[in-house]
GROMACS .gro file of C-alpha atoms in nm:
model
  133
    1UNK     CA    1   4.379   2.175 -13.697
    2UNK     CA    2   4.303   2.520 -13.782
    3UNK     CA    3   4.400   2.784 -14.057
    4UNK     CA    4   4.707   2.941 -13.848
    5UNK     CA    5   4.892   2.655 -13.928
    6UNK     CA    6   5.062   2.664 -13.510
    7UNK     CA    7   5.134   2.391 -13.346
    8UNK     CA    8   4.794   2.352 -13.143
    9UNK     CA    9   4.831   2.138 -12.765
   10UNK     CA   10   4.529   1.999 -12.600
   11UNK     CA   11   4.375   1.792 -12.327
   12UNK     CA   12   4.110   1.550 -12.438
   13UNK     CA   13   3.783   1.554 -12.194
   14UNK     CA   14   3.799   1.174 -12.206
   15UNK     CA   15   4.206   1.136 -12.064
   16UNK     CA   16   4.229   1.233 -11.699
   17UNK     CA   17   4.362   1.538 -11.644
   18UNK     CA   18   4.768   1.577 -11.653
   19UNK     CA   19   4.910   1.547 -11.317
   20UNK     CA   20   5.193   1.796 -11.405
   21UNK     CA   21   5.248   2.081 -11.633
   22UNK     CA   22   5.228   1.948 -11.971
   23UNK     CA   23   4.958   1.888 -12.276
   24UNK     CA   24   4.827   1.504 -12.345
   25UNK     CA   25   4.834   1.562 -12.714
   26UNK     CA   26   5.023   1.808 -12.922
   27UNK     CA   27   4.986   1.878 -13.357
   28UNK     CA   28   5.239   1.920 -13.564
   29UNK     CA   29   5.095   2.136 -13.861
   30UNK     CA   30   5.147   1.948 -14.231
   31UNK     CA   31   5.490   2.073 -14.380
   32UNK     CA   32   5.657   2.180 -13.999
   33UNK     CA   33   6.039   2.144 -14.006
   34UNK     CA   34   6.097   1.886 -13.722
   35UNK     CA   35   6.387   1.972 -13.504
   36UNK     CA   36   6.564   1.699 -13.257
   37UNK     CA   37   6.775   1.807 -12.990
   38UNK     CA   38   7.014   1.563 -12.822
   39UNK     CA   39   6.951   1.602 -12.408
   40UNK     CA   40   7.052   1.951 -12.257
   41UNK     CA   41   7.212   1.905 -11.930
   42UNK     CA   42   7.339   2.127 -11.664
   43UNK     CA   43   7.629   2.288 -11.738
   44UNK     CA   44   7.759   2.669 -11.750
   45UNK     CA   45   7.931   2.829 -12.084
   46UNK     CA   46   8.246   2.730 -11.875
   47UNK     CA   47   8.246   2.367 -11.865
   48UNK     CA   48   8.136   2.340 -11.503
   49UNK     CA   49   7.826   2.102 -11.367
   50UNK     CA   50   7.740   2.225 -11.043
   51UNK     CA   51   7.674   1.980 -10.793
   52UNK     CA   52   7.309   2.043 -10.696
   53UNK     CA   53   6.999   1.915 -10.888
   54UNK     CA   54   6.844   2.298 -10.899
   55UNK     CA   55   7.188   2.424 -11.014
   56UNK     CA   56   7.197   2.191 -11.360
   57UNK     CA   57   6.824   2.273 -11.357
   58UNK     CA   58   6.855   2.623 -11.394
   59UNK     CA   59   7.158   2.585 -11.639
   60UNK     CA   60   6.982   2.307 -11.848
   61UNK     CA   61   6.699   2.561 -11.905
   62UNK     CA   62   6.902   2.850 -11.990
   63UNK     CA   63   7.082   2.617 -12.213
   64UNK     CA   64   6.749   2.497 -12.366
   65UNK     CA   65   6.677   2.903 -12.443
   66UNK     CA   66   7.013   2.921 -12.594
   67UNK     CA   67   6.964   2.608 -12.787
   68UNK     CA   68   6.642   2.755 -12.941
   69UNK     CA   69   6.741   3.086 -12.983
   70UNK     CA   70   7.046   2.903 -13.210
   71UNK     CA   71   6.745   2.784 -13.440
   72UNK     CA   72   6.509   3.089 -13.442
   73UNK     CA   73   6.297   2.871 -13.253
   74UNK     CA   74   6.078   2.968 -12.943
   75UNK     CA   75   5.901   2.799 -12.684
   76UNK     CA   76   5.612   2.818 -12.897
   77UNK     CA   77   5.755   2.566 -13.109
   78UNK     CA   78   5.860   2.291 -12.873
   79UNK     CA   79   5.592   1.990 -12.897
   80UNK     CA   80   5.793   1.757 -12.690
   81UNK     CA   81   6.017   1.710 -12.361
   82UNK     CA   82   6.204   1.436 -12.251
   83UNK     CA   83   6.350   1.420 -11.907
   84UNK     CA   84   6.585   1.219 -11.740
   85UNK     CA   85   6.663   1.253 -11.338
   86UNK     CA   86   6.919   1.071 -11.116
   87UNK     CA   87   6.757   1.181 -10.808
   88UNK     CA   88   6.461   1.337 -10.685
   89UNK     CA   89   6.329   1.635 -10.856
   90UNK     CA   90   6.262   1.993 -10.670
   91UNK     CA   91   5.911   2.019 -10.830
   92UNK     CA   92   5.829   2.369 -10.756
   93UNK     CA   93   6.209   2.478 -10.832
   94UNK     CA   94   6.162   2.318 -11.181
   95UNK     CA   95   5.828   2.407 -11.287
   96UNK     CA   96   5.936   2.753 -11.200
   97UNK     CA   97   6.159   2.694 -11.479
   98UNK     CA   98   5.922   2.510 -11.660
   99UNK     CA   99   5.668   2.814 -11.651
  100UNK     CA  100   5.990   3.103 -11.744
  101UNK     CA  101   5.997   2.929 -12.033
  102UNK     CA  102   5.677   2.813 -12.130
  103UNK     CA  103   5.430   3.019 -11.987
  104UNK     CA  104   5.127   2.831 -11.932
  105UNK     CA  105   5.120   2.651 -12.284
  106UNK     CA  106   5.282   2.334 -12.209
  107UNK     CA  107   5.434   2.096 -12.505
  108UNK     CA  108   5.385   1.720 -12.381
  109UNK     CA  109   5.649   1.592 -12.157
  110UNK     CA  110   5.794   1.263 -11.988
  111UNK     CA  111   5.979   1.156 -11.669
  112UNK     CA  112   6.150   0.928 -11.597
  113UNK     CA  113   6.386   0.877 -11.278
  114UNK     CA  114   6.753   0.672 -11.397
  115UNK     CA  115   7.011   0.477 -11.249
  116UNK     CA  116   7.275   0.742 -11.402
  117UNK     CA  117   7.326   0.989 -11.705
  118UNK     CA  118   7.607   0.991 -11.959
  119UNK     CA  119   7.854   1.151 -11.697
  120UNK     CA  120   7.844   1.034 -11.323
  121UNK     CA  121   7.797   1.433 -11.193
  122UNK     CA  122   7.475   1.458 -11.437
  123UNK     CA  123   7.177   1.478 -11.219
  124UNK     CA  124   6.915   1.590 -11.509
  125UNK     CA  125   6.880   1.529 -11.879
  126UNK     CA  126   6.639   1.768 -12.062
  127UNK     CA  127   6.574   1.645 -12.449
  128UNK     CA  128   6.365   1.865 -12.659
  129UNK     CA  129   6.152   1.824 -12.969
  130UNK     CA  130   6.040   2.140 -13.195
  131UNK     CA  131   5.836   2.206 -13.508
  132UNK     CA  132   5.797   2.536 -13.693
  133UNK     CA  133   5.595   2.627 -14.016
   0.00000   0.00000   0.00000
């Protein structure tokens, strides 16, 4: 770990190279606050869950942005996503998504296609993990 004290992400030489957008390994700098997030799904300010998979996409990121925003928190700071899908995933739609919010400095990250989500309209689950110095 270096001086800066930032949360650092990396790609060991000896792990095969990710198949997605996301970092093998990512440190947590000594004395971080952790931050857990319970899943972000796809829903507007209104209450609604649109129907289609991109739809509660786009909303579950903008309400990721909101969430971190609540904290001071930026993309920066997230070491770890979690997410949960009921049916196939748009790939480039998402990691369009993926990338508006993370640039190219990916936090780690797991998939994981489900029978169902807490409510039967949920088509995505986004859980998020953060640490800032």
């Amino acid at each position: 770990m270096n001086n800066t004290q930032k949360v650092a992400r990396l790609n060991p030489k000896n792990v095969p190279v990710p198949v997605g957008n996301y970092s093998h390994v990512t440190i947590i700098p000594k004395n971080s606050n952790l931050y857990t997030f319970s899943g972000q799904i796809g829903i507007d300010n209104n209450g609604s869950i649109p129907s289609s998979i991109n739809e509660q996409v786009a909303y579950t990121f903008i309400n990721i942005g909101q969430l971190l925003d609540s904290q001071n928190l930026s993309s920066d700071d997230v070491i770890k996503v979690n997410i949960w899908a009921t049916e196939e995933i748009d790939w480039n739609f998402l990691n369009a998504k993926w990338e508006e919010l993370f640039g190219k400095v990916y936090p780690s990250m797991t998939i994981a296609y489900v029978k169902g989500l807490g409510l039967e309209e949920l088509k995505i689950e986004i859980e998020i993990w953060a640490a800032q110095q």
